[in-house]
Amino acid sequence: MERQRFEYDSNQRTNYSALTQITLTDTDIHWVVNAKQYSLSLNHIIGVAHTKDRYFTSCCGSNPLELAAMRIKQIPTGRWSIFAFNINLDENGNVSKPTLREIVFSSASVDAENCVQTIREALGPSDKKYLFVLNPFGGQKKALKIYHKIVLPIIKIAGLEHLHELRETRYVNHASEIARDLDYTKYKVIASISGDGVFHEIVHGLLSRPDWELAKDLPIATIGGGTANGIGKNLDLEYQELATLAILKGKTCKFDVMAVIQNSKITYSHLSLTWGFVADVDIESEKWRAIGQIIDFRHYKGKLYMLPKENASDYVNVDANVTQMFHGPSCKYISINNDSYTTWPIQIETLNVPWIATDFIACPSTRIDNGFMDVVYTTEMNRSGALSCVIDTERGMHMTVDKVKHEKVVAFVLDPHGHQDSDSANLIEKDNILDLSGERIPYELVQVECLPQILNIIVPDWNDRERWEKKFYKDFPKANKLS
């Protein structure tokens, strides 16, 4: 942890300018020491607090955040500290792992209290709670450790320990129940400490409420703590420290959601729906086993009806009998006529975000807030073609393959049939997979529609949602323009 120490004593007026002069603006804090100017963005500050003079070098394996939290006092001590993260981006906009920075000032108790309170007010005080939801047994079983080692110390440093709440899920869909039943007026944000699973449940729960039109304004957030952390990757929040900081800052953007209907039952989801080879790899195997999947390559059969964004106004067809069966936002395109865009795919990735995993950018041009889904599909593929879809997935190389097609749509219907194994021409109708945001759903006809900008999601101030597409064309300058 980087520490800087400055002397500040407003009682010594003659020496004030030679010691420390502190200035606050709407965006930054500035101070001067011996004619040298320093500044720090308020967006990078965790909190300000009175601190003990003693500096612990180690304590039972505690990390810098825990050690900093241990030193905080509620009453003036003559010393006070600003805690912030050093945040650095490379030329492509990738953020590096943050380091904790502490700037220590010394002053009389009255001056210290005034400084601490003034800066806290500038950071934006809250009178509502921060709700964190985690599954202690999900994925890699590390969510609770992340909470105690990272999230809670940051909350303490920010002086918000009395305004945070933790809920642990006990069974499947418990997070949906929490989001569906909570009093949204009492909370500033609801955040998952998880992979994509708990976050998916929160999205579904908020939009399944009878009062969803009001509850949808409650910001949602994610702190990566699971096996797959796709949503965090898309928001430039791969590090739990930065995800927690972003939650404290409260900056949001609008967020599209997919409404997924099967057999008159609706599910709201945030990430993707995949079918075919990619779904097999996601559900049945880890990435290192992908080559084995290709050797036993399954050739899927199905029918896809797509409604491109250009034709959306021609196919508004609300089915009142379906929409009245559930609470939540209505769908415009429940039934897509058979004369809409039709194809016979063998694999599909339907995307609400560019990254469906931290190592797989499925479509660099996808946006989380443009009101469309991106459908990436292939209508014919052999083993070598399948191999091209798992090579260099971190750069999106598969989008340069001729057999890979791409459409921006507002809705689609997938009628999945069975699959053919590599050694059989017969259609097999068992062990087939439909993958919704990393979870297996029934293998049956599915209707999906984009609900544009329906939720508010926490984002950091450095998030650039166009940078994935820019980097794709930098890496593959001869690639066709993505729609």
Short mmCIF file of C-alpha atoms in Angstrom, two decimals:
data_model
loop_
_atom_site.label_atom_id
_atom_site.label_comp_id
_atom_site.label_asym_id
_atom_site.label_seq_id
_atom_site.Cartn_x
_atom_site.Cartn_y
_atom_site.Cartn_z
CA MET A 1 0.00 0.00 0.00
CA GLU A 2 1.32 3.42 -0.96
CA ARG A 3 1.36 5.90 1.96
CA GLN A 4 2.00 9.62 1.85
CA ARG A 5 2.25 11.78 4.98
CA PHE A 6 1.67 15.54 5.12
CA GLU A 7 1.54 17.94 8.04
CA TYR A 8 -1.51 20.19 8.23
CA ASP A 9 -2.11 22.70 11.02
CA SER A 10 -4.42 25.64 10.40
CA ASN A 11 -3.47 27.15 13.78
CA GLN A 12 -0.06 28.05 12.33
CA ARG A 13 -1.40 30.58 9.83
CA THR A 14 2.00 31.89 8.89
CA ASN A 15 3.14 28.50 7.78
CA TYR A 16 -0.15 27.36 6.22
CA SER A 17 0.87 27.83 2.59
CA ALA A 18 4.23 26.19 3.19
CA LEU A 19 2.59 23.16 4.73
CA THR A 20 -0.67 21.91 3.19
CA GLN A 21 -3.48 23.75 1.42
CA ILE A 22 -6.48 21.60 0.48
CA THR A 23 -9.05 22.49 -2.20
CA LEU A 24 -12.19 20.58 -3.19
CA THR A 25 -13.93 20.79 -6.58
CA ASP A 26 -16.90 18.87 -7.93
CA THR A 27 -14.60 16.22 -9.39
CA ASP A 28 -11.25 16.34 -7.57
CA ILE A 29 -9.39 17.10 -4.39
CA HIS A 30 -6.21 19.18 -4.65
CA TRP A 31 -3.50 19.89 -2.12
CA VAL A 32 -0.21 21.76 -2.12
CA VAL A 33 2.91 20.80 -0.17
CA ASN A 34 6.04 22.92 -0.39
CA ALA A 35 4.81 24.50 -3.62
CA LYS A 36 4.20 21.09 -5.20
CA GLN A 37 0.65 20.39 -6.34
CA TYR A 38 -1.16 17.08 -5.96
CA SER A 39 -4.63 16.01 -7.06
CA LEU A 40 -6.90 13.00 -6.83
CA SER A 41 -10.19 12.20 -8.56
CA LEU A 42 -13.15 11.85 -6.21
CA ASN A 43 -14.17 8.83 -8.31
CA HIS A 44 -11.06 6.99 -7.12
CA ILE A 45 -11.51 7.77 -3.41
CA ILE A 46 -12.93 5.01 -1.22
CA GLY A 47 -13.35 7.15 1.88
CA VAL A 48 -11.83 9.50 4.40
CA ALA A 49 -11.51 8.77 8.12
CA HIS A 50 -9.75 9.50 11.37
CA THR A 51 -6.95 6.97 11.77
CA LYS A 52 -4.62 5.55 14.37
CA ASP A 53 -0.97 6.49 14.13
CA ARG A 54 0.18 2.89 14.43
CA TYR A 55 0.63 1.12 11.11
CA PHE A 56 0.21 -2.65 11.20
CA THR A 57 2.61 -4.47 8.90
CA SER A 58 0.95 -7.84 9.30
CA CYS A 59 -1.91 -9.34 11.23
CA CYS A 60 -3.03 -12.91 10.76
CA GLY A 61 -2.57 -12.72 7.00
CA SER A 62 -4.71 -9.60 6.65
CA ASN A 63 -4.52 -7.72 3.36
CA PRO A 64 -3.99 -3.94 2.98
CA LEU A 65 -7.73 -3.26 2.90
CA GLU A 66 -8.32 -5.12 6.16
CA LEU A 67 -5.33 -3.42 7.79
CA ALA A 68 -6.58 -0.02 6.72
CA ALA A 69 -10.05 -0.75 8.11
CA MET A 70 -8.49 -1.77 11.45
CA ARG A 71 -6.89 1.66 11.84
CA ILE A 72 -10.07 3.68 11.45
CA LYS A 73 -11.38 5.58 14.47
CA GLN A 74 -14.76 7.24 14.91
CA ILE A 75 -13.40 10.23 16.85
CA PRO A 76 -10.60 12.68 15.93
CA THR A 77 -7.08 11.47 16.66
CA GLY A 78 -5.07 14.35 15.24
CA ARG A 79 -4.49 12.32 12.09
CA TRP A 80 -6.83 11.59 9.21
CA SER A 81 -6.43 9.69 5.96
CA ILE A 82 -7.81 9.67 2.46
CA PHE A 83 -7.99 6.12 1.09
CA ALA A 84 -8.12 5.65 -2.67
CA PHE A 85 -7.29 3.17 -5.39
CA ASN A 86 -4.58 3.77 -7.95
CA ILE A 87 -6.38 3.02 -11.22
CA ASN A 88 -4.37 2.63 -14.42
CA LEU A 89 -5.53 1.80 -17.95
CA ASP A 90 -3.38 0.54 -20.81
CA GLU A 91 -3.61 1.74 -24.42
CA ASN A 92 -6.54 -0.61 -25.10
CA GLY A 93 -8.51 0.57 -22.08
CA ASN A 94 -7.79 -2.50 -19.95
CA VAL A 95 -7.58 -1.65 -16.27
CA SER A 96 -4.81 -3.17 -14.16
CA LYS A 97 -5.26 -4.59 -10.67
CA PRO A 98 -5.71 -1.62 -8.35
CA THR A 99 -3.43 -0.83 -5.43
CA LEU A 100 -4.53 0.88 -2.25
CA ARG A 101 -3.25 4.38 -1.62
CA GLU A 102 -3.38 6.18 1.73
CA ILE A 103 -2.70 9.89 2.09
CA VAL A 104 -2.17 10.82 5.75
CA PHE A 105 -2.66 14.33 7.15
CA SER A 106 -1.96 15.65 10.65
CA SER A 107 -3.97 18.47 12.18
CA ALA A 108 -5.70 19.66 15.32
CA SER A 109 -8.82 17.70 16.22
CA VAL A 110 -11.28 20.43 15.21
CA ASP A 111 -9.62 20.90 11.83
CA ALA A 112 -9.44 17.15 11.28
CA GLU A 113 -13.15 16.76 11.95
CA ASN A 114 -13.99 19.61 9.57
CA CYS A 115 -11.83 18.15 6.80
CA VAL A 116 -13.21 14.63 7.21
CA GLN A 117 -16.84 15.79 7.18
CA THR A 118 -16.34 18.14 4.23
CA ILE A 119 -14.74 15.47 2.07
CA ARG A 120 -17.34 12.87 3.07
CA GLU A 121 -20.08 15.23 1.94
CA ALA A 122 -18.28 15.76 -1.36
CA LEU A 123 -18.13 11.99 -1.88
CA GLY A 124 -21.93 11.84 -1.77
CA PRO A 125 -23.44 10.62 1.50
CA SER A 126 -26.20 8.03 1.39
CA ASP A 127 -29.15 7.43 3.68
CA LYS A 128 -30.13 4.18 1.94
CA LYS A 129 -28.67 0.72 2.35
CA TYR A 130 -26.33 -1.18 0.06
CA LEU A 131 -27.67 -4.73 -0.31
CA PHE A 132 -25.23 -7.53 -1.15
CA VAL A 133 -26.48 -11.00 -2.12
CA LEU A 134 -24.24 -14.05 -2.38
CA ASN A 135 -24.39 -17.83 -2.60
CA PRO A 136 -21.77 -19.17 -0.15
CA PHE A 137 -21.75 -22.56 -1.88
CA GLY A 138 -21.96 -21.50 -5.52
CA GLY A 139 -19.26 -21.89 -8.17
CA GLN A 140 -15.80 -21.80 -6.62
CA LYS A 141 -17.27 -21.20 -3.12
CA LYS A 142 -15.26 -18.01 -2.63
CA ALA A 143 -18.04 -15.39 -2.48
CA LEU A 144 -18.08 -15.21 1.33
CA LYS A 145 -14.31 -14.80 1.44
CA ILE A 146 -14.50 -11.98 -1.11
CA TYR A 147 -17.10 -10.28 1.05
CA HIS A 148 -15.01 -10.45 4.25
CA LYS A 149 -11.61 -9.74 2.67
CA ILE A 150 -12.53 -7.07 0.13
CA VAL A 151 -16.11 -5.79 0.20
CA LEU A 152 -16.57 -5.33 3.94
CA PRO A 153 -13.23 -3.53 4.52
CA ILE A 154 -14.05 -1.11 1.69
CA ILE A 155 -17.48 -0.50 3.21
CA LYS A 156 -15.84 0.22 6.58
CA ILE A 157 -13.27 2.58 5.05
CA ALA A 158 -16.11 4.43 3.32
CA GLY A 159 -17.88 4.83 6.68
CA LEU A 160 -20.93 2.91 5.46
CA GLU A 161 -20.86 -0.14 7.70
CA HIS A 162 -24.19 0.88 9.24
CA LEU A 163 -25.73 1.21 5.77
CA HIS A 164 -24.93 -2.17 4.28
CA GLU A 165 -26.74 -5.48 4.42
CA LEU A 166 -25.67 -9.00 3.46
CA ARG A 167 -28.03 -11.81 2.50
CA GLU A 168 -26.87 -15.33 1.76
CA THR A 169 -28.95 -17.53 -0.54
CA ARG A 170 -29.96 -20.97 0.73
CA TYR A 171 -31.55 -22.58 -2.32
CA VAL A 172 -32.04 -22.23 -6.08
CA ASN A 173 -33.86 -19.01 -7.06
CA HIS A 174 -33.56 -17.60 -3.54
CA ALA A 175 -31.90 -14.47 -4.98
CA SER A 176 -34.94 -14.00 -7.25
CA GLU A 177 -37.20 -14.15 -4.20
CA ILE A 178 -35.04 -11.60 -2.38
CA ALA A 179 -35.20 -9.19 -5.34
CA ARG A 180 -38.91 -9.80 -5.83
CA ASP A 181 -39.90 -9.26 -2.18
CA LEU A 182 -37.56 -6.52 -0.90
CA ASP A 183 -38.68 -2.97 -0.14
CA TYR A 184 -36.78 -1.30 -2.96
CA THR A 185 -37.31 2.17 -1.45
CA LYS A 186 -34.88 1.34 1.38
CA TYR A 187 -31.92 0.46 -0.84
CA LYS A 188 -29.45 2.42 -2.93
CA VAL A 189 -28.35 -0.65 -4.91
CA ILE A 190 -28.66 -4.43 -4.96
CA ALA A 191 -25.41 -6.22 -5.82
CA SER A 192 -24.52 -9.86 -6.33
CA ILE A 193 -21.20 -11.27 -5.14
CA SER A 194 -21.19 -14.20 -7.51
CA GLY A 195 -20.77 -15.41 -11.03
CA ASP A 196 -23.53 -14.81 -13.54
CA GLY A 197 -26.03 -17.10 -11.77
CA VAL A 198 -27.06 -14.98 -8.77
CA PHE A 199 -27.00 -11.82 -10.90
CA HIS A 200 -29.35 -13.53 -13.39
CA GLU A 201 -31.72 -14.37 -10.51
CA ILE A 202 -31.72 -10.77 -9.29
CA VAL A 203 -32.58 -9.49 -12.78
CA HIS A 204 -35.44 -11.96 -13.03
CA GLY A 205 -36.70 -11.18 -9.53
CA LEU A 206 -36.84 -7.41 -10.03
CA LEU A 207 -38.77 -7.70 -13.29
CA SER A 208 -41.16 -10.35 -11.93
CA ARG A 209 -42.62 -8.04 -9.28
CA PRO A 210 -46.17 -6.68 -9.48
CA ASP A 211 -44.60 -3.21 -9.05
CA TRP A 212 -41.74 -3.85 -11.49
CA GLU A 213 -42.25 -0.48 -13.18
CA LEU A 214 -41.10 1.20 -9.95
CA ALA A 215 -38.63 -1.43 -8.72
CA LYS A 216 -36.75 -1.49 -12.03
CA ASP A 217 -35.18 1.87 -11.18
CA LEU A 218 -33.21 0.31 -8.30
CA PRO A 219 -29.63 0.02 -9.63
CA ILE A 220 -28.19 -3.48 -9.91
CA ALA A 221 -24.52 -4.39 -9.67
CA THR A 222 -22.16 -7.34 -9.69
CA ILE A 223 -18.95 -8.24 -7.89
CA GLY A 224 -17.35 -11.21 -9.63
CA GLY A 225 -17.12 -14.22 -7.35
CA GLY A 226 -18.10 -17.24 -9.40
CA THR A 227 -16.85 -19.63 -12.05
CA ALA A 228 -18.08 -17.40 -14.88
CA ASN A 229 -18.06 -13.62 -14.46
CA GLY A 230 -19.17 -12.52 -17.90
CA ILE A 231 -21.14 -9.46 -16.86
CA GLY A 232 -18.21 -8.07 -14.85
CA LYS A 233 -15.93 -8.43 -17.86
CA ASN A 234 -18.32 -6.43 -20.01
CA LEU A 235 -18.37 -3.58 -17.49
CA ASP A 236 -14.58 -3.40 -16.96
CA LEU A 237 -15.12 -4.67 -13.41
CA GLU A 238 -13.04 -7.84 -13.33
CA TYR A 239 -11.42 -6.87 -10.03
CA GLN A 240 -13.64 -7.09 -6.95
CA GLU A 241 -12.04 -3.98 -5.47
CA LEU A 242 -13.06 -1.85 -8.45
CA ALA A 243 -16.53 -3.38 -8.61
CA THR A 244 -17.10 -2.44 -4.96
CA LEU A 245 -15.75 1.07 -5.56
CA ALA A 246 -18.11 1.50 -8.53
CA ILE A 247 -21.03 0.51 -6.29
CA LEU A 248 -20.07 3.23 -3.81
CA LYS A 249 -19.84 5.83 -6.59
CA GLY A 250 -23.26 4.89 -7.96
CA LYS A 251 -22.79 5.76 -11.64
CA THR A 252 -25.28 3.85 -13.80
CA CYS A 253 -26.19 3.25 -17.42
CA LYS A 254 -29.28 1.74 -18.98
CA PHE A 255 -29.26 -2.01 -19.51
CA ASP A 256 -31.17 -4.20 -21.99
CA VAL A 257 -32.69 -7.47 -20.78
CA MET A 258 -33.82 -10.56 -22.68
CA ALA A 259 -37.37 -11.83 -22.11
CA VAL A 260 -37.27 -15.60 -22.68
CA ILE A 261 -40.57 -17.45 -23.07
CA GLN A 262 -41.04 -21.22 -23.05
CA ASN A 263 -44.41 -22.93 -22.72
CA SER A 264 -46.08 -19.69 -21.55
CA LYS A 265 -43.46 -19.20 -18.81
CA ILE A 266 -41.23 -16.13 -18.90
CA THR A 267 -37.67 -15.69 -17.64
CA TYR A 268 -35.75 -12.42 -17.68
CA SER A 269 -32.04 -12.76 -18.32
CA HIS A 270 -29.03 -10.56 -18.96
CA LEU A 271 -26.27 -12.42 -20.78
CA SER A 272 -26.92 -14.87 -23.62
CA LEU A 273 -28.79 -17.83 -25.01
CA THR A 274 -26.64 -20.42 -26.77
CA TRP A 275 -27.45 -23.59 -28.65
CA GLY A 276 -25.21 -26.08 -30.41
CA PHE A 277 -21.48 -26.49 -30.05
CA VAL A 278 -20.86 -23.47 -27.78
CA ALA A 279 -23.66 -24.52 -25.42
CA ASP A 280 -22.23 -28.04 -25.24
CA VAL A 281 -18.81 -26.73 -24.26
CA ASP A 282 -20.26 -24.29 -21.70
CA ILE A 283 -22.50 -26.78 -19.93
CA GLU A 284 -20.67 -30.08 -20.37
CA SER A 285 -17.01 -29.21 -20.22
CA GLU A 286 -14.30 -26.76 -19.29
CA LYS A 287 -12.42 -24.99 -22.06
CA TRP A 288 -9.47 -27.39 -21.94
CA ARG A 289 -11.79 -30.24 -22.99
CA ALA A 290 -13.10 -28.39 -26.05
CA ILE A 291 -10.90 -30.34 -28.48
CA GLY A 292 -12.50 -33.55 -27.25
CA GLN A 293 -15.93 -32.09 -27.98
CA ILE A 294 -14.86 -31.34 -31.54
CA ILE A 295 -13.69 -34.92 -32.08
CA ASP A 296 -17.19 -36.04 -31.01
CA PHE A 297 -18.75 -33.18 -32.97
CA ARG A 298 -22.55 -32.93 -32.78
CA HIS A 299 -24.40 -31.58 -35.79
CA TYR A 300 -27.56 -29.88 -34.55
CA LYS A 301 -30.81 -29.41 -36.44
CA GLY A 302 -33.32 -26.67 -35.79
CA LYS A 303 -35.20 -23.74 -37.23
CA LEU A 304 -34.60 -20.09 -36.42
CA TYR A 305 -36.99 -17.20 -37.05
CA MET A 306 -35.31 -13.83 -36.65
CA LEU A 307 -36.81 -10.37 -36.61
CA PRO A 308 -34.06 -7.94 -37.71
CA LYS A 309 -34.08 -4.45 -36.26
CA GLU A 310 -35.00 -2.93 -39.64
CA ASN A 311 -38.27 -4.91 -39.82
CA ALA A 312 -39.36 -4.62 -36.20
CA SER A 313 -42.33 -2.30 -36.78
CA ASP A 314 -43.92 -4.75 -39.23
CA TYR A 315 -44.29 -7.57 -36.72
CA VAL A 316 -45.68 -6.12 -33.50
CA ASN A 317 -47.96 -8.91 -32.33
CA VAL A 318 -48.76 -8.92 -28.63
CA ASP A 319 -50.36 -12.10 -27.30
CA ALA A 320 -52.50 -10.84 -24.40
CA ASN A 321 -53.25 -14.36 -23.18
CA VAL A 322 -49.55 -14.93 -22.59
CA THR A 323 -48.55 -11.53 -21.20
CA GLN A 324 -51.36 -11.57 -18.62
CA MET A 325 -50.07 -14.82 -17.12
CA PHE A 326 -47.11 -13.18 -15.37
CA HIS A 327 -46.01 -9.98 -13.68
CA GLY A 328 -43.42 -8.02 -15.58
CA PRO A 329 -42.91 -5.93 -18.69
CA SER A 330 -45.02 -6.82 -21.72
CA CYS A 331 -43.49 -8.26 -24.87
CA LYS A 332 -44.26 -6.82 -28.31
CA TYR A 333 -43.24 -9.74 -30.48
CA ILE A 334 -44.63 -12.79 -28.66
CA SER A 335 -45.55 -14.36 -32.01
CA ILE A 336 -43.28 -13.89 -35.01
CA ASN A 337 -44.96 -14.74 -38.29
CA ASN A 338 -43.56 -17.61 -40.32
CA ASP A 339 -42.64 -15.27 -43.17
CA SER A 340 -40.10 -13.43 -41.02
CA TYR A 341 -36.41 -14.11 -41.61
CA THR A 342 -35.87 -17.87 -41.45
CA THR A 343 -32.77 -20.03 -41.52
CA TRP A 344 -31.61 -23.51 -40.52
CA PRO A 345 -28.69 -23.06 -38.15
CA ILE A 346 -26.45 -25.64 -36.51
CA GLN A 347 -25.29 -23.38 -33.70
CA ILE A 348 -26.43 -20.07 -32.22
CA GLU A 349 -25.14 -17.49 -29.79
CA THR A 350 -27.73 -14.85 -28.94
CA LEU A 351 -26.08 -12.01 -27.08
CA ASN A 352 -27.04 -9.12 -24.88
CA VAL A 353 -23.37 -8.36 -24.09
CA PRO A 354 -20.07 -8.77 -26.01
CA TRP A 355 -18.39 -11.17 -23.55
CA ILE A 356 -20.22 -14.33 -22.48
CA ALA A 357 -17.22 -15.38 -20.38
CA THR A 358 -14.02 -13.69 -19.30
CA ASP A 359 -12.15 -15.51 -22.09
CA PHE A 360 -14.78 -15.44 -24.87
CA ILE A 361 -15.87 -12.28 -26.69
CA ALA A 362 -18.75 -13.65 -28.75
CA CYS A 363 -19.52 -10.44 -30.68
CA PRO A 364 -17.40 -7.28 -30.28
CA SER A 365 -20.12 -4.96 -31.64
CA THR A 366 -22.77 -5.94 -29.09
CA ARG A 367 -23.95 -3.14 -26.79
CA ILE A 368 -25.70 -3.52 -23.45
CA ASP A 369 -28.02 -0.57 -24.07
CA ASN A 370 -28.83 -0.29 -27.79
CA GLY A 371 -32.18 -2.12 -27.76
CA PHE A 372 -31.02 -5.07 -29.90
CA MET A 373 -29.65 -8.56 -29.46
CA ASP A 374 -26.85 -9.92 -31.62
CA VAL A 375 -27.41 -13.36 -33.13
CA VAL A 376 -24.21 -15.09 -34.22
CA TYR A 377 -24.88 -18.37 -36.00
CA THR A 378 -23.60 -20.87 -38.55
CA THR A 379 -25.66 -22.85 -41.03
CA GLU A 380 -22.94 -25.31 -41.99
CA MET A 381 -19.77 -26.33 -40.23
CA ASN A 382 -17.31 -29.21 -40.11
CA ARG A 383 -14.77 -30.12 -37.43
CA SER A 384 -12.20 -27.62 -38.65
CA GLY A 385 -14.86 -24.91 -38.66
CA ALA A 386 -15.79 -25.78 -35.10
CA LEU A 387 -12.14 -25.56 -34.13
CA SER A 388 -12.00 -22.00 -35.49
CA CYS A 389 -14.74 -21.05 -33.01
CA VAL A 390 -12.65 -21.96 -29.96
CA ILE A 391 -9.29 -20.59 -31.12
CA ASP A 392 -8.38 -17.08 -30.00
CA THR A 393 -11.80 -16.44 -28.47
CA GLU A 394 -10.37 -13.59 -26.38
CA ARG A 395 -9.96 -11.54 -29.59
CA GLY A 396 -13.12 -12.75 -31.36
CA MET A 397 -11.30 -14.47 -34.22
CA HIS A 398 -14.38 -16.59 -35.03
CA MET A 399 -16.12 -13.43 -36.29
CA THR A 400 -13.66 -13.37 -39.22
CA VAL A 401 -14.75 -16.85 -40.44
CA ASP A 402 -16.93 -16.79 -43.57
CA LYS A 403 -19.34 -19.44 -42.28
CA VAL A 404 -20.16 -17.36 -39.20
CA LYS A 405 -23.19 -15.10 -39.76
CA HIS A 406 -24.37 -12.13 -37.73
CA GLU A 407 -27.68 -10.28 -37.34
CA LYS A 408 -28.95 -7.58 -35.00
CA VAL A 409 -32.50 -8.49 -33.99
CA VAL A 410 -35.26 -7.33 -31.66
CA ALA A 411 -36.75 -10.81 -31.29
CA PHE A 412 -36.38 -14.39 -32.49
CA VAL A 413 -37.88 -17.85 -32.14
CA LEU A 414 -35.72 -20.97 -32.02
CA ASP A 415 -37.34 -24.33 -32.67
CA PRO A 416 -34.57 -26.78 -31.72
CA HIS A 417 -34.61 -30.28 -33.11
CA GLY A 418 -32.21 -33.06 -32.18
CA HIS A 419 -28.58 -33.59 -33.14
CA GLN A 420 -26.50 -36.02 -35.16
CA ASP A 421 -23.33 -37.45 -33.67
CA SER A 422 -20.24 -37.73 -35.83
CA ASP A 423 -20.76 -41.49 -36.28
CA SER A 424 -24.51 -41.49 -36.92
CA ALA A 425 -26.94 -40.05 -39.46
CA ASN A 426 -29.92 -40.55 -37.14
CA LEU A 427 -31.43 -37.59 -35.32
CA ILE A 428 -30.96 -37.93 -31.56
CA GLU A 429 -33.52 -36.18 -29.39
CA LYS A 430 -31.93 -36.62 -25.95
CA ASP A 431 -28.96 -35.03 -24.18
CA ASN A 432 -29.50 -31.81 -26.15
CA ILE A 433 -28.68 -28.47 -24.57
CA LEU A 434 -30.15 -24.96 -24.47
CA ASP A 435 -28.00 -22.65 -22.37
CA LEU A 436 -29.46 -19.45 -20.88
CA SER A 437 -26.77 -17.27 -19.28
CA GLY A 438 -24.81 -20.34 -18.18
CA GLU A 439 -27.80 -22.36 -16.94
CA ARG A 440 -29.46 -25.26 -18.72
CA ILE A 441 -33.12 -24.72 -19.67
CA PRO A 442 -35.72 -27.08 -21.22
CA TYR A 443 -34.88 -28.21 -24.75
CA GLU A 444 -37.99 -26.92 -26.46
CA LEU A 445 -39.22 -24.05 -28.59
CA VAL A 446 -38.06 -20.75 -27.14
CA GLN A 447 -39.13 -17.18 -27.93
CA VAL A 448 -36.80 -14.33 -27.01
CA GLU A 449 -37.28 -10.57 -27.15
CA CYS A 450 -35.05 -7.65 -26.20
CA LEU A 451 -36.51 -5.30 -23.58
CA PRO A 452 -34.56 -2.11 -24.30
CA GLN A 453 -32.92 -0.07 -21.53
CA ILE A 454 -35.23 -1.47 -18.88
CA LEU A 455 -32.81 -1.66 -15.93
CA ASN A 456 -30.07 0.51 -14.47
CA ILE A 457 -26.69 -1.13 -13.94
CA ILE A 458 -23.67 0.18 -12.04
CA VAL A 459 -20.68 1.06 -14.25
CA PRO A 460 -17.29 2.63 -13.48
CA ASP A 461 -16.39 6.05 -14.84
CA TRP A 462 -13.72 4.53 -17.12
CA ASN A 463 -16.09 2.09 -18.87
CA ASP A 464 -15.91 2.48 -22.68
CA ARG A 465 -18.56 0.27 -24.28
CA GLU A 466 -17.18 0.83 -27.79
CA ARG A 467 -13.64 -0.29 -27.10
CA TRP A 468 -14.19 -4.01 -27.79
CA GLU A 469 -15.23 -3.27 -31.37
CA LYS A 470 -12.34 -0.83 -31.84
CA LYS A 471 -9.84 -3.43 -30.66
CA PHE A 472 -11.41 -6.10 -32.90
CA TYR A 473 -10.75 -4.02 -36.02
CA LYS A 474 -7.29 -3.18 -34.76
CA ASP A 475 -6.52 -6.90 -34.42
CA PHE A 476 -8.35 -7.89 -37.63
CA PRO A 477 -8.22 -4.87 -39.98
CA LYS A 478 -9.50 -6.90 -42.95
CA ALA A 479 -12.57 -8.22 -41.13
CA ASN A 480 -15.98 -7.40 -42.56
CA LYS A 481 -17.86 -4.58 -40.88
CA LEU A 482 -20.08 -5.91 -38.09
CA SER A 483 -23.65 -4.69 -38.38
#
